[in-house]
Amino acid sequence: MKTLKIFGLAFLMIFIAQGKTFAEMPEISAGETYFDIFKGVYVLKGNVHVAANNHGFKAVVTADEALVSVAKQKCWAEGNVKLTQEDITFSCDRAYMQWQTRTAEVTGKVKFVNKKIVSITSDTAVFNWQNKIVDFYGKITVKAEKKLKFADGVKLDGNEYQHVKYNVVENEILELDKTFDAPEVVIPEADGN
């Protein structure tokens, strides 16, 4: 149980940390959990579910599988990855989160939805949870509602883009690029961290 609580704290920090102290321990469940001594990671397999409440910031993370390195403060999630927080849902096939850089890199069928504001789909995305900015890359579609804001000089003038920069807190599109030399988002293997 102590190991699960330590794992839970690390998992929470990686996904949704908003400060250094936590209001409640996250609720964690999975079909199978163990520590892989050779890779130095905790392994969660089958119906991974983490529900957390960090001083009122409530979120739920689900995936088919997840690996967490407490020592290196990194997490890999794979298969039907989904983060839900109030009206926001972020889903993808694979995700790689790093606490030290405060980033999440996601690939495969990326879909971001902020109900009644915007829906964005892409091939890959990089989320910086310190400045709350998401950069979407690849074949991107944006479906905007009237409440969506745009930075000066930015406007929707088509259905497909190669790069979109979005501020999650302000609900504002900062950049829309139809042509863009996107960086390659590659999720490393857990043993190569």
PDB file of C-alpha atoms in Angstrom, residues 4 6 25 27 47 49 52 58 61 75 82 85 87 94 112 117 129 138 146 158 168 174 178 180-181 184 186-188:
ATOM      1  CA  LEU A   4       1.037   2.452  -4.279  1.00  0.00           C
ATOM      2  CA  ILE A   6       4.268   6.792  -3.446  1.00  0.00           C
ATOM      3  CA  MET A  25      -4.179  11.102  -2.501  1.00  0.00           C
ATOM      4  CA  GLU A  27      -7.587   7.132  -6.460  1.00  0.00           C
ATOM      5  CA  ASN A  47      -8.008  -0.173 -17.335  1.00  0.00           C
ATOM      6  CA  HIS A  49      -7.700   4.926 -13.903  1.00  0.00           C
ATOM      7  CA  ALA A  52      -7.182  13.198  -8.417  1.00  0.00           C
ATOM      8  CA  LYS A  58     -10.091  17.646 -10.151  1.00  0.00           C
ATOM      9  CA  VAL A  61      -6.649  10.118 -16.323  1.00  0.00           C
ATOM     10  CA  CYS A  75       5.417   8.836 -17.208  1.00  0.00           C
ATOM     11  CA  LYS A  82      -7.541  10.422 -21.864  1.00  0.00           C
ATOM     12  CA  GLN A  85     -10.871  18.021 -16.249  1.00  0.00           C
ATOM     13  CA  ASP A  87     -15.152  20.844 -19.543  1.00  0.00           C
ATOM     14  CA  ARG A  94       0.391   7.635 -26.591  1.00  0.00           C
ATOM     15  CA  PHE A 112      -8.594  18.290 -27.598  1.00  0.00           C
ATOM     16  CA  ILE A 117     -15.422  26.703 -27.078  1.00  0.00           C
ATOM     17  CA  TRP A 129       1.524  22.866 -18.259  1.00  0.00           C
ATOM     18  CA  GLY A 138       0.472  17.633 -38.387  1.00  0.00           C
ATOM     19  CA  LYS A 146     -18.232  31.959 -30.651  1.00  0.00           C
ATOM     20  CA  GLY A 158      -9.845  27.369 -43.514  1.00  0.00           C
ATOM     21  CA  VAL A 168      -5.806  26.566 -22.522  1.00  0.00           C
ATOM     22  CA  LEU A 174      -2.319  32.280 -30.583  1.00  0.00           C
ATOM     23  CA  LYS A 178      -1.228  26.352 -42.927  1.00  0.00           C
ATOM     24  CA  PHE A 180       4.833  24.763 -40.904  1.00  0.00           C
ATOM     25  CA  ASP A 181       8.064  22.828 -40.450  1.00  0.00           C
ATOM     26  CA  GLU A 184       9.116  15.449 -34.875  1.00  0.00           C
ATOM     27  CA  VAL A 186       8.858  10.981 -30.702  1.00  0.00           C
ATOM     28  CA  ILE A 187       7.975   9.225 -27.499  1.00  0.00           C
ATOM     29  CA  PRO A 188      11.078   7.502 -26.127  1.00  0.00           C
TER      30      PRO A 188
END
